Structures are given as structure tokens and as C-alpha cells.
Amino acid sequence: MEALELKYHEGEDGMYYPNLILEEETIQTLGKFGIMAMEYLKENHYPRFRCLVRTGLLNQKMKEVEEEANQMMESLMTTYLQKHRPEKPQSTMEMWKIREQGMRQAEEIVLYQIVNKYH
């Protein structure tokens, strides 16, 4: 792990204080799975969450989780759609039902295997 380089500013009392600023972009650049993983970590593994915040690695770690979750979701959806072909491909409702069911199953697997884990 690389060392964190801090800059300091002088306070009114003559003491030097570190310039600690959290990145505002953290939640804005994360997608659904990254935000869910961050909330899970915050609620269930608070010391780890605080450690990632203090070291400035929370955003990076959650982006990695987001990317892995999206890749797995895409792979699971592709597999599901190959196995569950519609009887009437022209039927919009049938296609929608198949896709929705596949998305729900894939999302449940992704949440269990990737998002709701200790990162």
C-alpha cells in the first residue's frame, strides 16, 4: 500500500491541521452495484468502511466492485437468454417477461456473490 501524502494548513491557533477533503464524486460516479456495496460495507463492516474513507480508497474499491458486478450481470444475462428462448420471438410481452426474469435472477446472484461481501 502506498503512503498517503498529506498537506497541512495553519489554523488560527497556530497549529497545523491536515487538509482532509472527501471526494464529492464518490457517489456521483458509482452505479447501482457500487452504491449498494458501499451501503453494505457501511452498515455491516463499518471499521473497514472508515478505513477505506480515511485512506481515500473507497471510490476506487467501489468502482472495482461495480465493474466486476456489471461483467457478471452481463455474463449471467447472456447465459439465461440462450437457455430460455421465447416461443414467439415477435411477442413483446414474452420477450419482456423472459428478460425481466433473467435480470432478477442474475441480480440476486450478483448481490449475493459480489456486492454483499467484505471488500
PDB file of C-alpha atoms in Angstrom:
ATOM      1  CA  MET A   1       0.000   0.000   0.000  1.00  0.00           C
ATOM      2  CA  GLU A   2       1.442   3.350  -0.973  1.00  0.00           C
ATOM      3  CA  ALA A   3       1.837   6.133   1.565  1.00  0.00           C
ATOM      4  CA  LEU A   4      -0.643   8.972   1.598  1.00  0.00           C
ATOM      5  CA  GLU A   5       0.949  12.403   1.150  1.00  0.00           C
ATOM      6  CA  LEU A   6      -0.838  14.992   3.250  1.00  0.00           C
ATOM      7  CA  LYS A   7      -0.675  18.763   3.017  1.00  0.00           C
ATOM      8  CA  TYR A   8      -1.233  20.967   6.040  1.00  0.00           C
ATOM      9  CA  HIS A   9      -2.593  24.434   6.713  1.00  0.00           C
ATOM     10  CA  GLU A  10      -2.019  26.660   9.700  1.00  0.00           C
ATOM     11  CA  GLY A  11      -5.055  27.227  11.904  1.00  0.00           C
ATOM     12  CA  GLU A  12      -5.952  30.387  13.819  1.00  0.00           C
ATOM     13  CA  ASP A  13      -4.378  28.922  16.935  1.00  0.00           C
ATOM     14  CA  GLY A  14      -1.019  28.418  15.228  1.00  0.00           C
ATOM     15  CA  MET A  15      -1.420  24.644  14.995  1.00  0.00           C
ATOM     16  CA  TYR A  16      -1.032  22.809  11.682  1.00  0.00           C
ATOM     17  CA  TYR A  17      -4.002  20.738  10.525  1.00  0.00           C
ATOM     18  CA  PRO A  18      -4.098  18.243   7.635  1.00  0.00           C
ATOM     19  CA  ASN A  19      -6.131  19.171   4.584  1.00  0.00           C
ATOM     20  CA  LEU A  20      -8.657  16.338   4.578  1.00  0.00           C
ATOM     21  CA  ILE A  21     -11.255  16.600   1.840  1.00  0.00           C
ATOM     22  CA  LEU A  22     -13.503  13.740   0.798  1.00  0.00           C
ATOM     23  CA  GLU A  23     -14.092  13.339  -2.884  1.00  0.00           C
ATOM     24  CA  GLU A  24     -17.563  14.579  -3.801  1.00  0.00           C
ATOM     25  CA  GLU A  25     -17.546  12.425  -6.917  1.00  0.00           C
ATOM     26  CA  THR A  26     -17.688   9.155  -4.980  1.00  0.00           C
ATOM     27  CA  ILE A  27     -21.432   8.595  -5.185  1.00  0.00           C
ATOM     28  CA  GLN A  28     -21.922  10.507  -8.432  1.00  0.00           C
ATOM     29  CA  THR A  29     -19.645   8.247 -10.495  1.00  0.00           C
ATOM     30  CA  LEU A  30     -20.764   4.963  -8.978  1.00  0.00           C
ATOM     31  CA  GLY A  31     -23.549   2.908 -10.409  1.00  0.00           C
ATOM     32  CA  LYS A  32     -26.202   0.829  -8.725  1.00  0.00           C
ATOM     33  CA  PHE A  33     -23.937  -2.009  -7.568  1.00  0.00           C
ATOM     34  CA  GLY A  34     -21.141   0.280  -6.356  1.00  0.00           C
ATOM     35  CA  ILE A  35     -23.555   2.279  -4.216  1.00  0.00           C
ATOM     36  CA  MET A  36     -25.159  -0.902  -2.863  1.00  0.00           C
ATOM     37  CA  ALA A  37     -21.739  -2.337  -1.977  1.00  0.00           C
ATOM     38  CA  MET A  38     -20.774   0.908  -0.235  1.00  0.00           C
ATOM     39  CA  GLU A  39     -24.011   0.871   1.796  1.00  0.00           C
ATOM     40  CA  TYR A  40     -23.476  -2.790   2.707  1.00  0.00           C
ATOM     41  CA  LEU A  41     -19.942  -2.067   3.865  1.00  0.00           C
ATOM     42  CA  LYS A  42     -21.079   0.976   5.835  1.00  0.00           C
ATOM     43  CA  GLU A  43     -23.874  -0.931   7.593  1.00  0.00           C
ATOM     44  CA  ASN A  44     -22.141  -4.275   8.205  1.00  0.00           C
ATOM     45  CA  HIS A  45     -18.388  -3.615   8.276  1.00  0.00           C
ATOM     46  CA  TYR A  46     -18.118  -0.029   9.493  1.00  0.00           C
ATOM     47  CA  PRO A  47     -14.412  -0.169  10.550  1.00  0.00           C
ATOM     48  CA  ARG A  48     -13.440  -1.322   7.039  1.00  0.00           C
ATOM     49  CA  PHE A  49     -15.645   1.384   5.518  1.00  0.00           C
ATOM     50  CA  ARG A  50     -13.982   4.093   7.655  1.00  0.00           C
ATOM     51  CA  CYS A  51     -10.526   2.753   6.802  1.00  0.00           C
ATOM     52  CA  LEU A  52     -11.284   2.984   3.066  1.00  0.00           C
ATOM     53  CA  VAL A  53     -12.653   6.519   3.519  1.00  0.00           C
ATOM     54  CA  ARG A  54      -9.611   7.670   5.512  1.00  0.00           C
ATOM     55  CA  THR A  55      -7.133   6.263   3.019  1.00  0.00           C
ATOM     56  CA  GLY A  56      -9.069   7.621   0.050  1.00  0.00           C
ATOM     57  CA  LEU A  57      -9.552   4.179  -1.468  1.00  0.00           C
ATOM     58  CA  LEU A  58     -13.334   3.872  -1.076  1.00  0.00           C
ATOM     59  CA  ASN A  59     -14.144   5.237  -4.533  1.00  0.00           C
ATOM     60  CA  GLN A  60     -11.550   3.053  -6.238  1.00  0.00           C
ATOM     61  CA  LYS A  61     -12.670  -0.107  -4.422  1.00  0.00           C
ATOM     62  CA  MET A  62     -16.353   0.523  -5.137  1.00  0.00           C
ATOM     63  CA  LYS A  63     -15.600   1.156  -8.831  1.00  0.00           C
ATOM     64  CA  GLU A  64     -13.859  -2.235  -8.941  1.00  0.00           C
ATOM     65  CA  VAL A  65     -16.895  -3.873  -7.335  1.00  0.00           C
ATOM     66  CA  GLU A  66     -19.180  -2.060  -9.809  1.00  0.00           C
ATOM     67  CA  GLU A  67     -17.147  -3.253 -12.797  1.00  0.00           C
ATOM     68  CA  GLU A  68     -16.999  -6.856 -11.599  1.00  0.00           C
ATOM     69  CA  ALA A  69     -20.725  -6.887 -10.817  1.00  0.00           C
ATOM     70  CA  ASN A  70     -21.647  -5.472 -14.236  1.00  0.00           C
ATOM     71  CA  GLN A  71     -19.463  -8.035 -16.012  1.00  0.00           C
ATOM     72  CA  MET A  72     -21.033 -10.882 -14.074  1.00  0.00           C
ATOM     73  CA  MET A  73     -24.525  -9.491 -14.673  1.00  0.00           C
ATOM     74  CA  GLU A  74     -23.897  -9.337 -18.426  1.00  0.00           C
ATOM     75  CA  SER A  75     -22.499 -12.869 -18.483  1.00  0.00           C
ATOM     76  CA  LEU A  76     -25.407 -14.285 -16.475  1.00  0.00           C
ATOM     77  CA  MET A  77     -27.970 -12.496 -18.660  1.00  0.00           C
ATOM     78  CA  THR A  78     -26.371 -13.834 -21.843  1.00  0.00           C
ATOM     79  CA  THR A  79     -26.406 -17.374 -20.478  1.00  0.00           C
ATOM     80  CA  TYR A  80     -30.001 -17.056 -19.282  1.00  0.00           C
ATOM     81  CA  LEU A  81     -31.240 -15.709 -22.622  1.00  0.00           C
ATOM     82  CA  GLN A  82     -29.505 -18.522 -24.504  1.00  0.00           C
ATOM     83  CA  LYS A  83     -31.204 -21.147 -22.327  1.00  0.00           C
ATOM     84  CA  HIS A  84     -34.671 -19.540 -22.310  1.00  0.00           C
ATOM     85  CA  ARG A  85     -35.681 -18.874 -25.882  1.00  0.00           C
ATOM     86  CA  PRO A  86     -39.133 -17.368 -26.468  1.00  0.00           C
ATOM     87  CA  GLU A  87     -41.805 -19.455 -28.165  1.00  0.00           C
ATOM     88  CA  LYS A  88     -42.937 -16.385 -30.094  1.00  0.00           C
ATOM     89  CA  PRO A  89     -39.961 -14.057 -30.701  1.00  0.00           C
ATOM     90  CA  GLN A  90     -42.328 -11.408 -32.126  1.00  0.00           C
ATOM     91  CA  SER A  91     -44.223 -11.171 -28.814  1.00  0.00           C
ATOM     92  CA  THR A  92     -43.012  -8.105 -26.954  1.00  0.00           C
ATOM     93  CA  MET A  93     -44.608  -9.233 -23.688  1.00  0.00           C
ATOM     94  CA  GLU A  94     -42.996 -12.658 -23.806  1.00  0.00           C
ATOM     95  CA  MET A  95     -39.589 -11.153 -24.518  1.00  0.00           C
ATOM     96  CA  TRP A  96     -40.064  -8.644 -21.706  1.00  0.00           C
ATOM     97  CA  LYS A  97     -41.032 -11.388 -19.232  1.00  0.00           C
ATOM     98  CA  ILE A  98     -38.013 -13.502 -20.152  1.00  0.00           C
ATOM     99  CA  ARG A  99     -35.651 -10.546 -19.823  1.00  0.00           C
ATOM    100  CA  GLU A 100     -37.162  -9.419 -16.504  1.00  0.00           C
ATOM    101  CA  GLN A 101     -36.967 -12.890 -15.022  1.00  0.00           C
ATOM    102  CA  GLY A 102     -33.379 -13.281 -16.212  1.00  0.00           C
ATOM    103  CA  MET A 103     -32.425  -9.877 -14.827  1.00  0.00           C
ATOM    104  CA  ARG A 104     -33.947 -10.651 -11.422  1.00  0.00           C
ATOM    105  CA  GLN A 105     -32.137 -13.976 -11.175  1.00  0.00           C
ATOM    106  CA  ALA A 106     -28.833 -12.508 -12.339  1.00  0.00           C
ATOM    107  CA  GLU A 107     -29.141  -9.560  -9.956  1.00  0.00           C
ATOM    108  CA  GLU A 108     -29.812 -11.852  -6.996  1.00  0.00           C
ATOM    109  CA  ILE A 109     -26.684 -13.879  -7.791  1.00  0.00           C
ATOM    110  CA  VAL A 110     -24.566 -10.735  -8.260  1.00  0.00           C
ATOM    111  CA  LEU A 111     -25.792  -9.263  -4.966  1.00  0.00           C
ATOM    112  CA  TYR A 112     -25.009 -12.450  -3.082  1.00  0.00           C
ATOM    113  CA  GLN A 113     -21.634 -13.241  -4.677  1.00  0.00           C
ATOM    114  CA  ILE A 114     -20.136  -9.777  -5.239  1.00  0.00           C
ATOM    115  CA  VAL A 115     -21.982  -6.810  -3.758  1.00  0.00           C
ATOM    116  CA  ASN A 116     -22.787  -8.096  -0.265  1.00  0.00           C
ATOM    117  CA  LYS A 117     -19.241  -9.162   0.556  1.00  0.00           C
ATOM    118  CA  TYR A 118     -16.453  -7.773   2.685  1.00  0.00           C
ATOM    119  CA  HIS A 119     -14.246  -5.773   0.283  1.00  0.00           C
TER     120      HIS A 119
END
